[in-house]
XYZ file of C-alpha atoms in Angstrom:
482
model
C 302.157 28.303 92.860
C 301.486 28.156 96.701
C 298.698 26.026 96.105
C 301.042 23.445 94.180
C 303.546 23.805 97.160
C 300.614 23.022 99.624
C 299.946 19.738 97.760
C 303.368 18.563 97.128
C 303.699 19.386 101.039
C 300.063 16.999 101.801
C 301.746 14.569 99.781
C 304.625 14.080 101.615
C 303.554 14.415 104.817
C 302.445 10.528 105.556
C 305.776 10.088 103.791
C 307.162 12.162 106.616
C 305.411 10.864 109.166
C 305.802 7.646 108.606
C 309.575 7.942 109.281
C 309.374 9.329 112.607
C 306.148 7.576 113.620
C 306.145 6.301 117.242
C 304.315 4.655 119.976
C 303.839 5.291 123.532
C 305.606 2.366 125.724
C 303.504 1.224 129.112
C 306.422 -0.549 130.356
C 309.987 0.142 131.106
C 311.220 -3.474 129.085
C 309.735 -5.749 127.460
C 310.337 -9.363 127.369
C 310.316 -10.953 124.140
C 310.241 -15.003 123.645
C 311.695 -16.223 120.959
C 313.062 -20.035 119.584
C 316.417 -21.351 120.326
C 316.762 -23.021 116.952
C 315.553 -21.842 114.094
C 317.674 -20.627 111.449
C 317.699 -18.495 109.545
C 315.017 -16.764 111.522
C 316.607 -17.264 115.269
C 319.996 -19.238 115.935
C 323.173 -18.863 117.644
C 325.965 -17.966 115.567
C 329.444 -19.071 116.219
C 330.439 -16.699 119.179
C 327.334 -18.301 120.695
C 325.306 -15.197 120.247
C 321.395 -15.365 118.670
C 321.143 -13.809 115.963
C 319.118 -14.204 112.451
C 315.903 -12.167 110.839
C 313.542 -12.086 113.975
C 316.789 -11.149 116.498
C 317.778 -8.225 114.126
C 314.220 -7.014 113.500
C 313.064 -7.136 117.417
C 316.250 -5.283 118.033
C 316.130 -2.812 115.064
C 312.101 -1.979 115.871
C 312.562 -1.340 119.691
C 315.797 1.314 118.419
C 313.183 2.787 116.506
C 310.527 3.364 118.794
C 312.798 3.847 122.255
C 311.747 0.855 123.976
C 313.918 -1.728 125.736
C 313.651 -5.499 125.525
C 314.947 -8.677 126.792
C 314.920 -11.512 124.710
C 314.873 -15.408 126.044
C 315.368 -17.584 123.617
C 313.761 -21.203 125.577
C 312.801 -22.707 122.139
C 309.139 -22.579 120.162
C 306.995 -24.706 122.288
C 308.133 -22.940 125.302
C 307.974 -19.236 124.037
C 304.137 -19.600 123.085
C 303.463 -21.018 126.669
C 305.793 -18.122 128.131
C 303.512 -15.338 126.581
C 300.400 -17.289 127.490
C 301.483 -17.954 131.136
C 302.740 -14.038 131.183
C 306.537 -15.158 131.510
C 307.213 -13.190 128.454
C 305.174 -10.247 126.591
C 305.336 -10.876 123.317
C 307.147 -13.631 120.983
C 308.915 -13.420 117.433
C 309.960 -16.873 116.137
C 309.060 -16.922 112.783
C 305.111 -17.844 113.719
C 302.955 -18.356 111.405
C 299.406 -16.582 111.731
C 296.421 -19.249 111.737
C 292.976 -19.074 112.389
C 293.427 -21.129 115.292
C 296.113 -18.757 116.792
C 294.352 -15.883 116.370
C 292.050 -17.131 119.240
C 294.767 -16.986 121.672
C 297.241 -14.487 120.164
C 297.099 -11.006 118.537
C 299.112 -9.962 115.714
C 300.894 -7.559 114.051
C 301.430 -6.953 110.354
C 302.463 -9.452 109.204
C 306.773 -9.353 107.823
C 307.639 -12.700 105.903
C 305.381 -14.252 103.686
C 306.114 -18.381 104.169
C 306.673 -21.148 102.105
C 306.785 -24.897 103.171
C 308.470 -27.360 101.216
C 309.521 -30.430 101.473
C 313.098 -31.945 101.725
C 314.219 -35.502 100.980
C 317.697 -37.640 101.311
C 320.070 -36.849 97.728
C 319.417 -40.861 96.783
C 315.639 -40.057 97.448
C 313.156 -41.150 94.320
C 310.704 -39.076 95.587
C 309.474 -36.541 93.397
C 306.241 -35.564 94.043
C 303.489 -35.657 97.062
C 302.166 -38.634 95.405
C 305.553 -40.675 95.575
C 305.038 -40.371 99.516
C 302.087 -42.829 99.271
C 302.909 -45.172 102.747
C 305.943 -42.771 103.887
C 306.358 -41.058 106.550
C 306.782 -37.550 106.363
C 309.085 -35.851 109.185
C 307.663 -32.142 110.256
C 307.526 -29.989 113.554
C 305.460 -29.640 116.043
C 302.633 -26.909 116.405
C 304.132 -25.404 112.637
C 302.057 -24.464 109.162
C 304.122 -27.143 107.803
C 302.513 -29.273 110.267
C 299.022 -27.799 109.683
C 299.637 -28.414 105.237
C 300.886 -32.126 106.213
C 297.873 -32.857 108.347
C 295.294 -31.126 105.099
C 296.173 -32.940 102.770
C 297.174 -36.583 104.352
C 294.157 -38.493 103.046
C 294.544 -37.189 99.734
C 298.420 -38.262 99.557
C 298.446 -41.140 102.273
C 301.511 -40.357 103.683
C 302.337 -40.684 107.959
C 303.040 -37.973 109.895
C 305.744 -38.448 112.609
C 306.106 -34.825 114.339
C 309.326 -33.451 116.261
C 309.630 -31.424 118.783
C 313.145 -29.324 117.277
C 315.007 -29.217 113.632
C 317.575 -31.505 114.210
C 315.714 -34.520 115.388
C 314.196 -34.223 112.519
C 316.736 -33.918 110.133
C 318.544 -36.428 111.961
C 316.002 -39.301 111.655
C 315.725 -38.391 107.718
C 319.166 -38.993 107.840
C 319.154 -42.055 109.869
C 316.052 -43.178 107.641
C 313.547 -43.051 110.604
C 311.601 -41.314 108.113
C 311.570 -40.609 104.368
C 311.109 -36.685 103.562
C 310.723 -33.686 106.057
C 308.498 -30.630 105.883
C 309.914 -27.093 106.882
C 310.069 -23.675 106.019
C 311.903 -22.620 102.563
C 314.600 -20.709 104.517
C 315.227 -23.218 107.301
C 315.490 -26.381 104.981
C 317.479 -23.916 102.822
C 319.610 -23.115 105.358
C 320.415 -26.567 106.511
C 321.440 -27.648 103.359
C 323.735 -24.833 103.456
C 325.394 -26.081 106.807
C 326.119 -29.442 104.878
C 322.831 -31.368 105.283
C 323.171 -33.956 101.872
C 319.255 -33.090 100.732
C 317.099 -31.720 98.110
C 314.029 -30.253 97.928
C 311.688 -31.843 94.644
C 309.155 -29.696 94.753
C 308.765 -25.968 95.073
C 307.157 -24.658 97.895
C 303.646 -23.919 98.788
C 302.657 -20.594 100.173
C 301.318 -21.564 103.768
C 301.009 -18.101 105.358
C 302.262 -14.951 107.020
C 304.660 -14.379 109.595
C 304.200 -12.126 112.480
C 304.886 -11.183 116.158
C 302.056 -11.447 118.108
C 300.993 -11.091 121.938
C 298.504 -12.967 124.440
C 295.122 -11.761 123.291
C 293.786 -8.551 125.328
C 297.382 -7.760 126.715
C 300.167 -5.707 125.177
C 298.363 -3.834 122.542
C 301.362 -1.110 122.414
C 303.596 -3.532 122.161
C 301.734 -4.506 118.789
C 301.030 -1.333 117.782
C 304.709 -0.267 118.163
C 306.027 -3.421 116.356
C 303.740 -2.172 113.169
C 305.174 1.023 113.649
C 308.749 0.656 113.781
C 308.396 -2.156 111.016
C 306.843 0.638 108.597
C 309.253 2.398 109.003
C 312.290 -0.027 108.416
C 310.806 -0.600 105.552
C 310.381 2.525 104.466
C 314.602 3.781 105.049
C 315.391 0.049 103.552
C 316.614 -1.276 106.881
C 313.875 -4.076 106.911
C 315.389 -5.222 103.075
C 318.939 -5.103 104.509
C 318.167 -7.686 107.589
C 316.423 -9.784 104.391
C 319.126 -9.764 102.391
C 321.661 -10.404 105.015
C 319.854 -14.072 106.040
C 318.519 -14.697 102.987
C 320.690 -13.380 100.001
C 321.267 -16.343 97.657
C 319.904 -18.495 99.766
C 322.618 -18.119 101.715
C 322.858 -17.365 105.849
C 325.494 -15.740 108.093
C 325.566 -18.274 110.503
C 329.019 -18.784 111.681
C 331.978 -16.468 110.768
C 334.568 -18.859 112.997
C 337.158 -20.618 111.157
C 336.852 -23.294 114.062
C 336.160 -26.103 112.292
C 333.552 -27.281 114.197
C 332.934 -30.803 112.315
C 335.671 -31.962 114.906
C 334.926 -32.965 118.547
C 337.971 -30.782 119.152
C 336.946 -28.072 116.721
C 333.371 -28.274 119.110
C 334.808 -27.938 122.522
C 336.787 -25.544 121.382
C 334.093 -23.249 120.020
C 331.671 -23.937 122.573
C 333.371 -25.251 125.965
C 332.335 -21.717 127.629
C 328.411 -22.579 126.417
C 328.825 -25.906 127.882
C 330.353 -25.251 130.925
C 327.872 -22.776 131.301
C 325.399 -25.743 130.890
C 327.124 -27.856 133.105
C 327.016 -25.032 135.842
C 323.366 -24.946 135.400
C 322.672 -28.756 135.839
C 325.327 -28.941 138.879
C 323.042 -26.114 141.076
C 319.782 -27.447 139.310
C 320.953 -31.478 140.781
C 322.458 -30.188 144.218
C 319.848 -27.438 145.113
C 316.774 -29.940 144.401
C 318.396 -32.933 145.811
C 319.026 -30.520 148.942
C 315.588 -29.538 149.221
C 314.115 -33.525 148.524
C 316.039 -34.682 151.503
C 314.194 -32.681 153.766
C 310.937 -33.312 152.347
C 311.066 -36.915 151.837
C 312.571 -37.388 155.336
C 309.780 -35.506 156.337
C 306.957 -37.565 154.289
C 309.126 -40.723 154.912
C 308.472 -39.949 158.834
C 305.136 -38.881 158.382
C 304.759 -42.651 156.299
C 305.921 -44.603 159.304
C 304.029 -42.358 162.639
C 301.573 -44.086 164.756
C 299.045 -41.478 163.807
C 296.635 -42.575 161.072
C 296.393 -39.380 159.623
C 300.082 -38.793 158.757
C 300.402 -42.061 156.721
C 297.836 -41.052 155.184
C 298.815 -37.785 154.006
C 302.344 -38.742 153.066
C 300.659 -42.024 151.020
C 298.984 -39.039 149.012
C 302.071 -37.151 148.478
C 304.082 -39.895 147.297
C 301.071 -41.817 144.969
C 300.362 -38.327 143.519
C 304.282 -36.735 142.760
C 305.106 -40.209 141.967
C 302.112 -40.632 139.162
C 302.930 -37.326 137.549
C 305.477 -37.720 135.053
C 308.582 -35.145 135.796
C 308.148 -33.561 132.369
C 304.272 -32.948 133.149
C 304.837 -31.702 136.477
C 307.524 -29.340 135.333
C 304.838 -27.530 132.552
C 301.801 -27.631 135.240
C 304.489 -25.520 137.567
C 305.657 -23.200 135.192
C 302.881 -22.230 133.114
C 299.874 -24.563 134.685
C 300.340 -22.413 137.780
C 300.730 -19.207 136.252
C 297.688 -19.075 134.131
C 295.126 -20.736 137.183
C 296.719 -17.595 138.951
C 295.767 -15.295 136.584
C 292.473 -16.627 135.798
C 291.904 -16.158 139.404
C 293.186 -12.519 140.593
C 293.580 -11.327 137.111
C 297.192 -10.668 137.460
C 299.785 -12.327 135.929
C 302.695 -14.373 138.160
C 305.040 -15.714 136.683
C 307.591 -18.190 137.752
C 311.426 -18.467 136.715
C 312.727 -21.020 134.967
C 314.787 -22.153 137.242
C 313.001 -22.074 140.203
C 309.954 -24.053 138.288
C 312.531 -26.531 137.395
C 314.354 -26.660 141.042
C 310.359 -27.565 142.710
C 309.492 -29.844 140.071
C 312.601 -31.493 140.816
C 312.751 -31.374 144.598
C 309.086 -32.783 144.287
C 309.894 -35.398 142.206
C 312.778 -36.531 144.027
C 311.112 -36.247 147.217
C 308.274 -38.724 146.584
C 311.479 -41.446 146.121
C 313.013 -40.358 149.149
C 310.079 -40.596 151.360
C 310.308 -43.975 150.152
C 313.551 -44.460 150.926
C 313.391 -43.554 154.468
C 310.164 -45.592 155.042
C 311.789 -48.616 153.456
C 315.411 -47.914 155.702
C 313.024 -47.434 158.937
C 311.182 -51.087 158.430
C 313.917 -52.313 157.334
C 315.178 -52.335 161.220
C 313.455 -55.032 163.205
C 310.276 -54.468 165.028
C 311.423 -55.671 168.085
C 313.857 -53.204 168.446
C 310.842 -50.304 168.805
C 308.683 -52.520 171.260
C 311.572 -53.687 173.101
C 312.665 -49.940 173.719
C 308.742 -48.618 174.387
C 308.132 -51.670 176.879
C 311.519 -49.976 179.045
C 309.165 -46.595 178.917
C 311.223 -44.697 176.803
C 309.445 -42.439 174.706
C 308.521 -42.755 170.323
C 310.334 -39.930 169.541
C 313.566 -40.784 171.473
C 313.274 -44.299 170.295
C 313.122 -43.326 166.673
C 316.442 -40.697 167.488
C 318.770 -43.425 169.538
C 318.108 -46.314 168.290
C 315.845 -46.861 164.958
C 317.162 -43.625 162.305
C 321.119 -44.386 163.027
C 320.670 -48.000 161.868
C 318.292 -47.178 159.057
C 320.410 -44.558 158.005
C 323.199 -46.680 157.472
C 320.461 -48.706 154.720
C 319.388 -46.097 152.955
C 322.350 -44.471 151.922
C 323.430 -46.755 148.883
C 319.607 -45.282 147.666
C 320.127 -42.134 148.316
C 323.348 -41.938 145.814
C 321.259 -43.465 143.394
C 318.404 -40.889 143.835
C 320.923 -38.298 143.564
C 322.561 -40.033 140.296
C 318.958 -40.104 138.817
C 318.161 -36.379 139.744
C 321.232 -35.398 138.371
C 320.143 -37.541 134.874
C 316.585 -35.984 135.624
C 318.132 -32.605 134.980
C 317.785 -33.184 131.175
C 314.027 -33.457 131.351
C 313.482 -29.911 132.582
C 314.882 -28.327 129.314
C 311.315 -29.076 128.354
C 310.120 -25.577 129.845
C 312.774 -24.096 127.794
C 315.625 -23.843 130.839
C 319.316 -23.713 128.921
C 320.733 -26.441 131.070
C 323.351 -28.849 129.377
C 321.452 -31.159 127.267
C 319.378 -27.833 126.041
C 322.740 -25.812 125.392
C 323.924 -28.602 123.375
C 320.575 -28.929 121.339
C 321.322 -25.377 120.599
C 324.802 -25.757 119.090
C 323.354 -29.033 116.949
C 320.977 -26.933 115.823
C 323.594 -24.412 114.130
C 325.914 -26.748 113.050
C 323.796 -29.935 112.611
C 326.819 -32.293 114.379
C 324.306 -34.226 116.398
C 326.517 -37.593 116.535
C 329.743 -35.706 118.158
C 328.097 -33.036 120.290
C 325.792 -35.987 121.608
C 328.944 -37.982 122.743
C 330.777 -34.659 124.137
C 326.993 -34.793 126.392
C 327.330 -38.274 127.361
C 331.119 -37.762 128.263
C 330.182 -35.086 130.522
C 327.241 -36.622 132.332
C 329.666 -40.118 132.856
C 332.432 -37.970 134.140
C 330.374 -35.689 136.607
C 327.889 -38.495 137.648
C 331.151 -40.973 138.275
C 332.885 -38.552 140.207
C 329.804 -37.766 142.563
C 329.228 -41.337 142.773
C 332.918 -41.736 144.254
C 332.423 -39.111 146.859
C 329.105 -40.000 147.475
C 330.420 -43.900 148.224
C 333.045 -42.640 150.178
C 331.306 -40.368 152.679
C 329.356 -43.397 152.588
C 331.764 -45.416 154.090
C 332.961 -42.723 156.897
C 329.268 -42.895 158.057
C 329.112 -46.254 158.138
C-alpha cells in the first residue's frame, strides 16, 4: 500500500511542480517591445488600450513568476531594433522563429503555431498561387509570410511589393495597387472581421512557430521565466482562455465601444484624447528641435562666413554631411546605430529615448538648413558695407554685431518660418524609430479600425490648422522685427 502511495505521489509531483514552478528575476522590470498593430496578437482596443494574445500572455506570465514589466508598443520593425540596440529586453509580437533569427535572437518555447494565407479583393478570380502569374502580391516587411512569398516566387511568378504596417497594405489591395496580400491566418481573419470586403482562396500554409525571444547572450532568465510561466498557463487552462478570447470563431475582441467609429465624428470622438496626445508630442518634438537648430545653425552659419579658413571648412562638413543623410536614416543611426557601436565598444548597453533620438536627429537636420540660412542672409548684405566699416578700424566682430546680422536678420526670417513649417512636417518622419507622435498615433487607430481615408483627413486637418496658425504668428512677429 505505501509503496502504491509513494508512486502515485512521484507521479504527481512534476504535475505539482509544474504549477508553482518559478524563476529567479536579475532585474527589478523588464521592458518588453512589442508591435503597435497587429491584431489579433497586439492592438489597441477602443478605450485606446493594447491589448490582444501577446499583451495578455506577457502580462499573465510575469503574474506568474513575480516579475514586473513595461511594455512599449513602437511597432515591429522598431521593437526588433529596440532589443538589439538594448532599448528594450525582450519582444513579443507574434515573431516568427527562423533560422536566420536565431542568429541574432534567442527563444523561448515556442506558443502559436502560424499559418500564412493569402487574401484577395471579394470580385478577385484568383484562386490559386498559380492564378497570381504577373501579380503582385502585397506582404510585410521582415514576416514568414514574407520569407514563403520570396520561396516560392520563381515557381509562381508573382511580384512582391512589401509594406512596412497592415493597413498600407490592405489599403493598396483595396485601392488595387496590388492584387492579393499575404498575412497571418488570425490577422487577415481579423481584418475581415473589422469590415475589410476579402476572402481568403486558399487555406493556409503552416510557416512556423511563434515565440518571445531576447538579444542573443542577454536575458536568459527572462527566457527561462517566459517558458516557465507559459507551462504553467497551460497547465491551469489560462493559456487556452487568452486563445479562445482572440481567436474563438474566428472572431476578436477588439472594440467593445458603441462609438461608431466609421464616422469622422464617431473617430474624434473615440480617439481625440489619443490624438491630442499626438499632437502634444509633435508640438514639443517641432519647438524643442527647432529651438536647439537655431543655435546650431547660427553657429555653423557664422562659422561658414569667418575669415578663418578652418571654420568654413568645418561648418562646409557639417552642413554637406547632415544635409546628405536622409532624416529617416539619421534618426535609426541615432537611436539604435549609436547604441549598438556603444556596446560593441564598452560592452554595456546605452540606450537612447525615443524622444530625445528624435529631438537630435531633428535639431541636426534642421540645423544644416539654418546654417544655410544665415550664410545666405549674411552675403546677402553688400560687401562694401564690411570693408567700408573695417577701413574706419572698427573691429570683425563689432562689424558683424552693428551693422551686418541686424540687416541680414531682417532676410532670413521669411526662411526661417519655412524651416520651422518643414520641421514641424518633418515630425512625421521620426515615427520611423517607433516614437507615438501624431501621424504614428493615427496609424495605430487605422490599424484597429481599418478607416484609413477619414483618419488620414482628420491628420491632414490637424497639420493645416497647427502649421497655418504658426505660420500667422510666425509672419507677424515677423513684421514687429522688421
Amino acid at each position: 500500500m505505501k509503496k502504491k502511495i509513494l508512486a502515485c505521489l512521484l507521479i504527481l509531483f512534476p504535475i505539482f511542480s509544474l504549477g508553482i514552478a518559478k524563476a529567479d528575476t536579475v532585474k527589478s522590470k523588464y521592458i518588453i517591445a512589442s508591435d503597435s498593430s497587429f491584431a489579433p496578437f497586439v492592438f489597441q482596443n477602443s478605450s485606446n488600450e493594447y491589448t490582444g494574445i501577446d499583451m495578455d500572455l506577457i502580462k499573465a506570465i510575469a503574474k506568474d513568476q513575480g516579475f514586473e514589466i513595461e511594455i512599449t508598443n513602437p511597432g515591429f520593425d522598431a521593437a526588433i531594433s529596440a532589443v538589439q540596440a538594448g532599448q528594450a529586453d525582450g519582444i513579443i509580437a507574434g515573431m516568427s522563429v527562423t533560422d536566420a533569427r536565431k542568429a541574432t535572437f534567442d527563444f523561448s518555447d515556442s506558443y502559436y503555431t502560424a499559418n500564412t494565407i493569402l487574401g484577395v479583393k471579394e470580385s478577385s478570380t484568383i484562386a490559386s498561387y498559380e492564378d497570381l502569374k504577373d501579380k503582385t502580391v502585397g506582404v510585410k516587411n521582415g514576416t514568414a509570410s514574407q520569407t514563403f512569398l520570396t520561396e516560392n516566387q520563381s515557381k509562381y511568378g508573382y511580384k512582391i511589393k512589401t509594406f512596412a504596417d497592415g493597413a498600407s497594405m490592405y489599403d493598396s489591395l483595396n485601392t488595387g495597387a496590388i492584387d492579393a496580400v499575404m498575412d497571418d491566418e488570425p490577422v487577415l481573419k481579423y481584418s475581415i472581421s473589422q469590415g475589410q470586403k476579402l476572402k481568403t482562396p486558399i487555406a493556409g500554409t503552416p510557416i512556423g512557430e511563434t515565440a518571445f525571444a531576447v538579444k542573443k547572450g542577454s536575458n536568459p532568465e527572462l527566457i527561462q521565466m517566459f517558458n516557465k510561466g507559459l507551462a504553467n498557463l497551460k497547465a491551469n487552462g489560462e493559456f487556452q482562455k487568452i486563445l479562445d478570447k482572440y481567436l474563438a470563431s474566428g472572431e476578436t475582441t477588439a472594440s467593445t465601444s458603441t462609438v461608431d467609429e466609421t464616422t469622422i465624428w464617431g473617430l474624434l470622438q473615440n480617439n481625440y484624447k489619443q490624438l491630442l496626445s499626438g499632437l502634444g508630442i509633435t508640438l514639443a518634438l517641432a519647438l524643442i528641435s527647432f529651438a536647439i537648430a537655431i543655435v546650431i545653425g547660427i553657429i555653423f552659419g557664422m562659422f561658414s562666413v569667418s575669415p578663418y579658413k578652418s571654420l568654413r571648412v568645418i561648418s562646409e562638413i557639417f552642413v554637406d554631411v547632415i544635409r546628405g543623410i536622409p532624416l529617416m536614416i539619421l534618426a535609426a543611426f541615432i537611436f539604435w546605430g549609436i547604441p549598438n557601436f556603444i556596446e560593441s565598444i564598452t560592452g554595456q548597453q546605452s540606450p537612447i529615448n525615443d524622444f530625445v533620438a528624435g529631438t537630435i536627429a531633428l535639431s541636426l537636420n534642421a540645423a544644416a538648413y539654418i546654417a544655410e540660412i544665415v550664410r545666405g542672409g549674411i552675403q546677402a548684405v553688400p560687401v562694401g558695407q564690411m570693408e567700408a566699416s573695417r577701413s574706419l578700424g572698427i573691429s570683425y566682430g563689432k562689424t558683424m554685431r552693428k551693422i551686418i546680422l541686424p540687416q541680414a536678420t531682417k532676410l532670413m526670417l521669411p526662411n526661417f518660418v519655412n524651416q520651422f513649417v518643414i520641421a514641424l512636417k518633418d515630425t512625421t518622419i521620426v515615427s520611423a524609430i517607433g516614437l507615438v507622435e501624431l501621424f504614428q498615433t493615427g496609424k495605430i487607430i487605422i490599424a484597429r479600425n481599418y478607416q484609413s481615408f477619414k483618419m488620414y483627413a482628420i491628420l491632414a486637418i490637424f497639420y493645416l490648422v497647427i502649421i497655418t496658425l504658426l505660420t500667422r504668428l510666425a509672419k507677424r512677429l515677423e513684421k514687429r522685427i522688421r
